[in-house]
PDB file of C-alpha atoms in Angstrom:
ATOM      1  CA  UNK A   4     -37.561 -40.893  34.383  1.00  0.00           C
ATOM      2  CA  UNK A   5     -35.274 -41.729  37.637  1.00  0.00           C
ATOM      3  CA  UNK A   6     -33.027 -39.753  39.423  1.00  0.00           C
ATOM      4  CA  UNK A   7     -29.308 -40.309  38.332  1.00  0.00           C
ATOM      5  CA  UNK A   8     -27.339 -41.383  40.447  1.00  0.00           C
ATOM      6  CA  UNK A   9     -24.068 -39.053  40.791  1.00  0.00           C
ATOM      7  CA  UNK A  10     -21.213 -39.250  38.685  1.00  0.00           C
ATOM      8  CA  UNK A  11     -18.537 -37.005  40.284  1.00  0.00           C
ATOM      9  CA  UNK A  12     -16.239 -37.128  37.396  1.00  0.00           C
ATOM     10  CA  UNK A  13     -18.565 -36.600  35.102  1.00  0.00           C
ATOM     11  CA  UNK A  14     -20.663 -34.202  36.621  1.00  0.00           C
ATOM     12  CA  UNK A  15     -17.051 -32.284  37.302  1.00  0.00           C
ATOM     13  CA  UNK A  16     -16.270 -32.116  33.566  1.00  0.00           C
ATOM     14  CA  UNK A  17     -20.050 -30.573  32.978  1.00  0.00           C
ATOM     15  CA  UNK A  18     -19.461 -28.259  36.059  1.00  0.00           C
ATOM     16  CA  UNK A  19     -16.496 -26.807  34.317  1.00  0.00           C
ATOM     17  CA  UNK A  20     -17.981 -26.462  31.271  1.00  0.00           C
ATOM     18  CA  UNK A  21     -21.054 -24.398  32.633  1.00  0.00           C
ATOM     19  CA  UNK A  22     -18.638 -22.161  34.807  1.00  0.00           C
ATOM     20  CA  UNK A  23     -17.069 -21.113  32.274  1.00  0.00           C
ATOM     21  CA  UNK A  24     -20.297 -20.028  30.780  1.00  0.00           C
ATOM     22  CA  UNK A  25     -21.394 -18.353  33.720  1.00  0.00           C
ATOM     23  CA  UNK A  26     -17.816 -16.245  34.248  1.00  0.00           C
ATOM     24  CA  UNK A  27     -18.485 -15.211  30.344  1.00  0.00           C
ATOM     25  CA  UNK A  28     -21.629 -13.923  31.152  1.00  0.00           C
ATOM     26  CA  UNK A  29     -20.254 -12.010  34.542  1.00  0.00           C
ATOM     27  CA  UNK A  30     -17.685 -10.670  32.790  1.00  0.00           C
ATOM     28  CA  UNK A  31     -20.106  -8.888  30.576  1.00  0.00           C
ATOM     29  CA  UNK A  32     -21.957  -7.618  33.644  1.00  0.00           C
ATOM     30  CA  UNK A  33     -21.739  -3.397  34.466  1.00  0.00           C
ATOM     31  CA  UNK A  34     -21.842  -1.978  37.977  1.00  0.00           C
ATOM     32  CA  UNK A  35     -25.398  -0.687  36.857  1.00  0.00           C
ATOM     33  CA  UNK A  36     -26.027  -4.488  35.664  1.00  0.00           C
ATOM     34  CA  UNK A  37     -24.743  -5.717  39.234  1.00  0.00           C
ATOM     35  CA  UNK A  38     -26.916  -3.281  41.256  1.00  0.00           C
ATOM     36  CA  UNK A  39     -29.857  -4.614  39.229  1.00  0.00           C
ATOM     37  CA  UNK A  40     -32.614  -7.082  40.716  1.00  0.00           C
ATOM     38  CA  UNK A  41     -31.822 -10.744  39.636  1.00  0.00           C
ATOM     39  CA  UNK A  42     -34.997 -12.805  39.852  1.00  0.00           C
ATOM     40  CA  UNK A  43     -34.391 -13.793  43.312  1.00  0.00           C
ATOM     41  CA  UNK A  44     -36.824 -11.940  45.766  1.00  0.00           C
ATOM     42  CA  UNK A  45     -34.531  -9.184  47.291  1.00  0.00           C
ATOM     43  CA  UNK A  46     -31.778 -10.126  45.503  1.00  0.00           C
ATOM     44  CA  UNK A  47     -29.450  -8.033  42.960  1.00  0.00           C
ATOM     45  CA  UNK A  48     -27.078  -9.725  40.233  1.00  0.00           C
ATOM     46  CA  UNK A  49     -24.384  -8.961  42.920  1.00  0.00           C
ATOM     47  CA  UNK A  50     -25.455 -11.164  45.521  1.00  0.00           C
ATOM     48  CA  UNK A  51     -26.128 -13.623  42.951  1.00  0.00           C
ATOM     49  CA  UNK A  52     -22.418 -13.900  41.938  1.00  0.00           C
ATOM     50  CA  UNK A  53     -21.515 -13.489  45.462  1.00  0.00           C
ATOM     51  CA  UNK A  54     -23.651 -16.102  47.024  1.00  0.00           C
ATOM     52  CA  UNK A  55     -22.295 -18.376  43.972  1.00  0.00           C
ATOM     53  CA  UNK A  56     -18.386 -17.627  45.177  1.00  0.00           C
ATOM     54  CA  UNK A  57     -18.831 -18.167  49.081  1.00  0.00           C
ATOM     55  CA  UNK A  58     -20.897 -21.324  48.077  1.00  0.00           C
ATOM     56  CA  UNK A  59     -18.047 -22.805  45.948  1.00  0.00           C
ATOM     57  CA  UNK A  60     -15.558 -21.921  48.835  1.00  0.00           C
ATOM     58  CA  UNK A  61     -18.251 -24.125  51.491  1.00  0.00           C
ATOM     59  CA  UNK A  62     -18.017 -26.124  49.325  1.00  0.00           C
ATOM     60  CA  UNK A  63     -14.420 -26.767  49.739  1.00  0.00           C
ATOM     61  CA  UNK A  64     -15.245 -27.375  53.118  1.00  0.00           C
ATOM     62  CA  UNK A  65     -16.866 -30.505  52.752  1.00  0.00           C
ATOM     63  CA  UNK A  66     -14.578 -31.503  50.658  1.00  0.00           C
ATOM     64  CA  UNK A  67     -12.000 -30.834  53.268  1.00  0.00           C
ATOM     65  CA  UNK A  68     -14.384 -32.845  55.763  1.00  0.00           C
ATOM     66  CA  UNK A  69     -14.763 -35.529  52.892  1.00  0.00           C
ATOM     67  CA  UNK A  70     -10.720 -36.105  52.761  1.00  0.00           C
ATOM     68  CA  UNK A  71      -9.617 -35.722  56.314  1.00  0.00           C
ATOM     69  CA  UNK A  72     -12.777 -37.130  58.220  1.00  0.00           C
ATOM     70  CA  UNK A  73     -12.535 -33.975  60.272  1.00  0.00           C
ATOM     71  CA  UNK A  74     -15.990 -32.417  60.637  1.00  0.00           C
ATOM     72  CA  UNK A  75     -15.767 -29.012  58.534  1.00  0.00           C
ATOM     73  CA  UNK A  76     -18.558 -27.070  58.229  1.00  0.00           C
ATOM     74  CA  UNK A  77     -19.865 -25.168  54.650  1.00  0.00           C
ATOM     75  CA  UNK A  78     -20.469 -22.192  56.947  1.00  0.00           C
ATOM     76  CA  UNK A  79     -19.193 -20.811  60.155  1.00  0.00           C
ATOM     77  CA  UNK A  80     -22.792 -19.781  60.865  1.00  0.00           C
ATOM     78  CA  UNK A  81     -26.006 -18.637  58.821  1.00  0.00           C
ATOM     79  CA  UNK A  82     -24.847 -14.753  59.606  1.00  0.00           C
ATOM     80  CA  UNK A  83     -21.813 -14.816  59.019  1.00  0.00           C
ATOM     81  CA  UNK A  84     -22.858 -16.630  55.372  1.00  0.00           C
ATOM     82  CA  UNK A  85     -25.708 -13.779  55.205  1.00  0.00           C
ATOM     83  CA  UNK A  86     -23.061 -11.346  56.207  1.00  0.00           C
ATOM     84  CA  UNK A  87     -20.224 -12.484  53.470  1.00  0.00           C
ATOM     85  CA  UNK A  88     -23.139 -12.491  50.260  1.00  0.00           C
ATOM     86  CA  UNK A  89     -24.352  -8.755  51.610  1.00  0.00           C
ATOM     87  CA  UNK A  90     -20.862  -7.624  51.578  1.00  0.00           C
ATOM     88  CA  UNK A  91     -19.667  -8.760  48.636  1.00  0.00           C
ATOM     89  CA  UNK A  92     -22.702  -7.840  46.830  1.00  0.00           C
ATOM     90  CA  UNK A  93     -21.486  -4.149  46.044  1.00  0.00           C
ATOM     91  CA  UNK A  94     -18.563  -4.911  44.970  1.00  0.00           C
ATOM     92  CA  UNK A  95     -16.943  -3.037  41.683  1.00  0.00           C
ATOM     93  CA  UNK A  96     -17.362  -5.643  38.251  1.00  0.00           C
ATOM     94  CA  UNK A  97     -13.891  -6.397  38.242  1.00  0.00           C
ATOM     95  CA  UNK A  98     -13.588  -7.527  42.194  1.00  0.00           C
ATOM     96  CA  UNK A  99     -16.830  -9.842  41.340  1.00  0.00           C
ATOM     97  CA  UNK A 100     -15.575 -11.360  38.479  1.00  0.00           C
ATOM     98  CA  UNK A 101     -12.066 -12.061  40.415  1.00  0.00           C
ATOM     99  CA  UNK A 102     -13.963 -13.776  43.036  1.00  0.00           C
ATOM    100  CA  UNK A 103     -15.934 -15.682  41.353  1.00  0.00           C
ATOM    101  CA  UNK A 104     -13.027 -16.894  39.238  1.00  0.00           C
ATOM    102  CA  UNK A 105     -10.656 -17.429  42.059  1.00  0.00           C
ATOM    103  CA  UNK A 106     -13.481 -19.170  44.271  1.00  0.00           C
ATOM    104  CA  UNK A 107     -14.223 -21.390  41.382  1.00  0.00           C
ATOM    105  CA  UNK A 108     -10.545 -21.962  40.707  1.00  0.00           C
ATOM    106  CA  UNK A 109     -10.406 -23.311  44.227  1.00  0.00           C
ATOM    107  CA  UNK A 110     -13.000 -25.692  44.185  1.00  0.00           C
ATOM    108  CA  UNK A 111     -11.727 -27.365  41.214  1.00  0.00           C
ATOM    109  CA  UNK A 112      -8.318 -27.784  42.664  1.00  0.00           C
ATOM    110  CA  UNK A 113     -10.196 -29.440  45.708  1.00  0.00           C
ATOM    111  CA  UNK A 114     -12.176 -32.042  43.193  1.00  0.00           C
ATOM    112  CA  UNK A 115      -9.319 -33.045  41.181  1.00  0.00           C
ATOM    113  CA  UNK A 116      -7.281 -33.801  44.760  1.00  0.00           C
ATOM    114  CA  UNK A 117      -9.919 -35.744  46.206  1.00  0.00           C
ATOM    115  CA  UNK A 118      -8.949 -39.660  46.437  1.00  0.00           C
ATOM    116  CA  UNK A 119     -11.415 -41.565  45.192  1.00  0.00           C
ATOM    117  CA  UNK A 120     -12.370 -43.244  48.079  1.00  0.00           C
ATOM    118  CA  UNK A 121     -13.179 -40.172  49.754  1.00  0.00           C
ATOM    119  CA  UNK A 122     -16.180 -39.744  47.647  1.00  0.00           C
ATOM    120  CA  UNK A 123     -18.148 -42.415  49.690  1.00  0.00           C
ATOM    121  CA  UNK A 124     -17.830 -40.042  52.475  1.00  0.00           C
ATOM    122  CA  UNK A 125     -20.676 -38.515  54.346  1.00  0.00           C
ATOM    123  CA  UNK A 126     -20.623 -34.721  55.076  1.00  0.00           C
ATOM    124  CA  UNK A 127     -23.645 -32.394  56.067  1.00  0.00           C
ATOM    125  CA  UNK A 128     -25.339 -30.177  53.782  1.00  0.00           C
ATOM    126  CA  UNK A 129     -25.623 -26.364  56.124  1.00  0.00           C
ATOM    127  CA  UNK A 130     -29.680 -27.577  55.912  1.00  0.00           C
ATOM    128  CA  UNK A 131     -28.190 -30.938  58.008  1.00  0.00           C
ATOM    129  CA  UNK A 132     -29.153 -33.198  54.870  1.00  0.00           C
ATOM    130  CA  UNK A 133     -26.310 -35.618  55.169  1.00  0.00           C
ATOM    131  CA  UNK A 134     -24.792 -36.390  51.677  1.00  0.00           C
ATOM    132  CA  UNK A 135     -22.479 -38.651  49.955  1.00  0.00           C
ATOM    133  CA  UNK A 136     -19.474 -36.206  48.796  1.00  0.00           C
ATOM    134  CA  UNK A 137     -20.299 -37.676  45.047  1.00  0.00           C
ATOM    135  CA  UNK A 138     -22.661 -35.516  45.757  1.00  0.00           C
ATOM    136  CA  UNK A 139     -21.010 -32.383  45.380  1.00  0.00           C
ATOM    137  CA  UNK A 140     -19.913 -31.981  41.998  1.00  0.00           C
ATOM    138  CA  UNK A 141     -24.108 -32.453  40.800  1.00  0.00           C
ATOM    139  CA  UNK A 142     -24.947 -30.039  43.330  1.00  0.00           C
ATOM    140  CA  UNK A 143     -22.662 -27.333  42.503  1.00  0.00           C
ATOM    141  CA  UNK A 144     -23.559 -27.872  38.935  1.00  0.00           C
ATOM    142  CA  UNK A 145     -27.117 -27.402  39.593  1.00  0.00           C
ATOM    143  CA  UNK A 146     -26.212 -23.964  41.459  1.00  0.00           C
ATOM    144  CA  UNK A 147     -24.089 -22.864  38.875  1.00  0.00           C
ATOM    145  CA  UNK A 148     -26.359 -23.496  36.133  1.00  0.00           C
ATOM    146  CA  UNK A 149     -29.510 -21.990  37.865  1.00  0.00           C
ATOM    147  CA  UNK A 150     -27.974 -19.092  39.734  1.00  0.00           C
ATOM    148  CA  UNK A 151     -26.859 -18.004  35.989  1.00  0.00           C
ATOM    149  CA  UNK A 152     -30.684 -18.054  34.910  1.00  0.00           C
ATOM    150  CA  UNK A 153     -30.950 -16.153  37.786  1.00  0.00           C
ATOM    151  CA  UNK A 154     -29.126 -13.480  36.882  1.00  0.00           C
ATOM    152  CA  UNK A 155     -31.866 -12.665  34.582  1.00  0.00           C
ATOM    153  CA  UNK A 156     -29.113 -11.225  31.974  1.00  0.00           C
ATOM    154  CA  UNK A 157     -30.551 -12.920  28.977  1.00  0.00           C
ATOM    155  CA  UNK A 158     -29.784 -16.594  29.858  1.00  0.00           C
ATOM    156  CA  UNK A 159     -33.212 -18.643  30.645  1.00  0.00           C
ATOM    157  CA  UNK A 160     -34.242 -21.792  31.154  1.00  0.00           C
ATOM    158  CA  UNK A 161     -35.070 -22.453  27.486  1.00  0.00           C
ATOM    159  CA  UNK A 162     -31.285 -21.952  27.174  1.00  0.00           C
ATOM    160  CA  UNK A 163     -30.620 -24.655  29.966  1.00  0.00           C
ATOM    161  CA  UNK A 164     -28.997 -28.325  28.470  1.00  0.00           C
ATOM    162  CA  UNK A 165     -31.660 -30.858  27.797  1.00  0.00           C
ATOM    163  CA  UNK A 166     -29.839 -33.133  29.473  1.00  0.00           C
ATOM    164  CA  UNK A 167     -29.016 -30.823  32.749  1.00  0.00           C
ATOM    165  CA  UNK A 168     -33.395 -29.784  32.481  1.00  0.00           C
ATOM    166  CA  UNK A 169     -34.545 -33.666  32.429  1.00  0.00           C
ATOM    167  CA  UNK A 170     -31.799 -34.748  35.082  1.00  0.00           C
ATOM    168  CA  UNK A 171     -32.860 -31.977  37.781  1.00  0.00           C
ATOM    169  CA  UNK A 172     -36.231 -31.804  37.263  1.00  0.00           C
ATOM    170  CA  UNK A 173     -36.718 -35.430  37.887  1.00  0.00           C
ATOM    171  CA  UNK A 174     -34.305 -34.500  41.374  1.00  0.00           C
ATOM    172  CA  UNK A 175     -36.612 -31.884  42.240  1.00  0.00           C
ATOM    173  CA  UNK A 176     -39.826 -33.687  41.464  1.00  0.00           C
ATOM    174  CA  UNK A 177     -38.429 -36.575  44.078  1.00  0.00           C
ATOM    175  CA  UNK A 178     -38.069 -33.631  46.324  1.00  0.00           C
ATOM    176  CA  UNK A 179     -41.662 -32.912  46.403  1.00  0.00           C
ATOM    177  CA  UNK A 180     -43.380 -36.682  45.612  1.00  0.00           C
ATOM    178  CA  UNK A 181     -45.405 -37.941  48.439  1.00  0.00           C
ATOM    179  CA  UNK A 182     -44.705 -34.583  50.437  1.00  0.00           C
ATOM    180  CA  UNK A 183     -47.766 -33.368  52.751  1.00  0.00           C
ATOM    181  CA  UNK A 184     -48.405 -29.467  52.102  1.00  0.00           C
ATOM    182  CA  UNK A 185     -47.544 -29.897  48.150  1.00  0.00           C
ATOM    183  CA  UNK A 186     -50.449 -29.621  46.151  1.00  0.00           C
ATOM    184  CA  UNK A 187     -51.699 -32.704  44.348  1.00  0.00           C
ATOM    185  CA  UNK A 188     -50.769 -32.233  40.619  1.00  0.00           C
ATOM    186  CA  UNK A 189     -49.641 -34.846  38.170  1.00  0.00           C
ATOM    187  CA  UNK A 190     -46.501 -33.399  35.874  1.00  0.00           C
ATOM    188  CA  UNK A 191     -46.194 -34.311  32.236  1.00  0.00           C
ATOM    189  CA  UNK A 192     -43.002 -34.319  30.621  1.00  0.00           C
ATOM    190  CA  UNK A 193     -44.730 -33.306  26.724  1.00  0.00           C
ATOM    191  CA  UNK A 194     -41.039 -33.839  25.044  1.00  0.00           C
ATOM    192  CA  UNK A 195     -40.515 -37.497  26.905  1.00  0.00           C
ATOM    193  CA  UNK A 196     -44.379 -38.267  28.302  1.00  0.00           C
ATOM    194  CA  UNK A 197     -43.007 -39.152  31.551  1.00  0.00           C
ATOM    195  CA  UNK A 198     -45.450 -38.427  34.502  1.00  0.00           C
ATOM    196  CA  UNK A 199     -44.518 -37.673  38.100  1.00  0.00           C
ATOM    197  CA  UNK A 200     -47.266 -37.051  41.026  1.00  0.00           C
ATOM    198  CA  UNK A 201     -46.764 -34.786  43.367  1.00  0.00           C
ATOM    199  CA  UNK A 202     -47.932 -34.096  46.897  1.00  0.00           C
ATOM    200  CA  UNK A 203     -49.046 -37.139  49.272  1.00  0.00           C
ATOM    201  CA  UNK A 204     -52.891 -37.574  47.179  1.00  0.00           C
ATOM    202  CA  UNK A 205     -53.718 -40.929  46.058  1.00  0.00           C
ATOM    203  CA  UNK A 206     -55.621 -39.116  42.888  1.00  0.00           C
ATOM    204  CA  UNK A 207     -53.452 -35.744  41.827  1.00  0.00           C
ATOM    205  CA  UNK A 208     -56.407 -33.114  40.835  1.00  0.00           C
ATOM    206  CA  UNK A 209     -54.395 -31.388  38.534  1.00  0.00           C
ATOM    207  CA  UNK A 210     -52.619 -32.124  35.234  1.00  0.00           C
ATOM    208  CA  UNK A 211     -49.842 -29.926  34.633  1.00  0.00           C
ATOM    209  CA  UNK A 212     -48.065 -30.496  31.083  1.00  0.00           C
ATOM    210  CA  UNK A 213     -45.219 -28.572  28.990  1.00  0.00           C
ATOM    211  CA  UNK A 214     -41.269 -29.087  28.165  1.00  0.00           C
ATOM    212  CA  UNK A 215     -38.908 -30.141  30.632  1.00  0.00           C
ATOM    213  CA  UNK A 216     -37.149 -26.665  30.806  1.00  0.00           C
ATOM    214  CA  UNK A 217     -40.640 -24.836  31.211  1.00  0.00           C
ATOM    215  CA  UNK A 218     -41.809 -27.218  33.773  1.00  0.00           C
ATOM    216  CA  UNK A 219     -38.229 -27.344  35.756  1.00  0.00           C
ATOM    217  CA  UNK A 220     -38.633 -23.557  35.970  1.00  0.00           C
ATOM    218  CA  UNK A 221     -41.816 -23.456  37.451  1.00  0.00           C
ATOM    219  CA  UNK A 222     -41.065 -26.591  40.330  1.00  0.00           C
ATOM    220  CA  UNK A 223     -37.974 -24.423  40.725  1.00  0.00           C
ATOM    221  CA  UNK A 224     -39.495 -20.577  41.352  1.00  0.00           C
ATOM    222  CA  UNK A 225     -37.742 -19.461  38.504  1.00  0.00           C
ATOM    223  CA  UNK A 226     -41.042 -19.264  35.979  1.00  0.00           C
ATOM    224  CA  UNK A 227     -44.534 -18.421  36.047  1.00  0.00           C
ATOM    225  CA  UNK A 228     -45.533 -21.557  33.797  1.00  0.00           C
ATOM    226  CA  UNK A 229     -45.102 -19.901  30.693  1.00  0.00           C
ATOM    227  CA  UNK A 230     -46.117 -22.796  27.841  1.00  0.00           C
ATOM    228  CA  UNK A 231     -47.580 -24.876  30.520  1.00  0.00           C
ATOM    229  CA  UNK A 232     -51.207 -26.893  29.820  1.00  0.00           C
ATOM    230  CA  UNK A 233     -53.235 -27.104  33.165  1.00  0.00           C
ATOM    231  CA  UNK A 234     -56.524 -29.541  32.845  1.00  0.00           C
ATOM    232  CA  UNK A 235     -58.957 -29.474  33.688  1.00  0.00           C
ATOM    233  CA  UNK A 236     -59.036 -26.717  31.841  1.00  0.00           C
ATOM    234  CA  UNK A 237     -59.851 -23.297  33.899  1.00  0.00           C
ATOM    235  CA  UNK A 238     -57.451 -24.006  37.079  1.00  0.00           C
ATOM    236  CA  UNK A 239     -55.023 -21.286  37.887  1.00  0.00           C
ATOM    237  CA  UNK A 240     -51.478 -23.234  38.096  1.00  0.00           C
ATOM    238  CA  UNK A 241     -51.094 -24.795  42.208  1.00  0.00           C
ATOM    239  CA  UNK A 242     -49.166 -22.695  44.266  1.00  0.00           C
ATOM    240  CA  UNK A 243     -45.761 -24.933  45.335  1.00  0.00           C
ATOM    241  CA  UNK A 244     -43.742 -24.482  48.290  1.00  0.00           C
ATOM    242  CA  UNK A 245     -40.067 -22.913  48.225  1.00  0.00           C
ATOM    243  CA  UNK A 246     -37.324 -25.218  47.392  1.00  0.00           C
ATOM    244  CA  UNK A 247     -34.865 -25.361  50.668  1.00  0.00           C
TER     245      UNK A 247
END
């Protein structure tokens, strides 16, 4: 399996699709539900949904940068981002759910008005990974859609598209391929028997097998390999490093 390359108009009509899901399942949220811990470390449901509304509003920045060529970056700073999730984490159901909305609102407006030449452009990623702005629409999908597993409010990654789990998996596997400091297992897609090594090893030691879904959530943090098949038989699952 290779790594798509981006489609921003379609990867625009899936990212509506799922944010519509994801504002359905916010809108069923409580304040006790907010003030609950989401599966992030440190993290409550709250500054889930607020990380998810100030990233949809940087993202509007590069999009800004994308059709005016003027350098705008996603964030002012990393504390003032830091700052604007801890603040809005707290926040009453209602004021979440308008934010969310609104932010999301915003960034569609900003897709649609993009010229289509402007998607060639390059903009920087707050990390300083310079991307294509084609980009965006993929990676805001992949936010949206994880971030809502996140939530840990009944939607997992078994409930993930098949299509969405095969696509990012195979991005995240290229993320960690050839990589000093991973650890040297060999992934096997059981639904599609495609293969991937990771780590920099000529000779993975490991064989790691399952679904696509179980295996994205484990590359991803978001699983403790659940359904996965290690061999040789008798290894405890590798430890991998964080995604950035």
């Amino acid at each position: 399996m290779t790594v798509q390359r981006p489609d921003p108009d379609r990867d625009a009509a899936e990212l509506a699709e799922a944010t519509e899901q994801l504002l359905a399942a916010a809108a069923g949220l409580s304040a006790q539900d907010l003030a609950g811990a989401s599966l992030l470390p440190g993290w409550t449901r709250g500054h889930v949904l607020a990380h998810l509304a100030r990233n949809a509003d940087a993202l509007v920045n590069l999009l800004a940068w994308a059709r005016t060529g003027e350098e705008t970056p996603m964030y002012a700073d990393a504390a003032t981002r830091d700052r604007d999730i801890e603040a809005g984490a707290g926040r009453p159901p209602a004021e979440q759910l308008d934010d969310l909305r609104d932010s999301a609102g915003r960034l569609a407006a900003a897709l649609a008005a993009l010229p289509p030449a402007a998607w060639a452009s390059q903009v920087a990623m707050r990390s300083g990974r310079v991307i294509a702005a084609a980009e965006i629409p993929w990676l805001r999908l992949t936010e949206v859609r994880l971030h809502h597993v996140d939530l840990d409010a009944g939607h997992t990654a078994d409930d993930l598209p098949a299509a969405f789990a095969d696509r990012e998996l195979a991005w995240v596997v290229d993320r960690l391929a050839a990589h000093e400091g991973v650890a040297p297992v060999r992934l096997r897609d059981t639904g599609s028997g495609t293969s991937w090594d990771l780590g920099a090893a000529a000779e993975p030691e490991l064989t790691v097998s399952g679904p696509a879904r179980g295996l994205l959530a484990w590359v991803s943090g978001r699983g403790k390999g659940d359904g996965l098949d290690v061999s040789p038989a008798g290894h405890p699952l590798p430890v991998l490093p964080p995604l950035g």
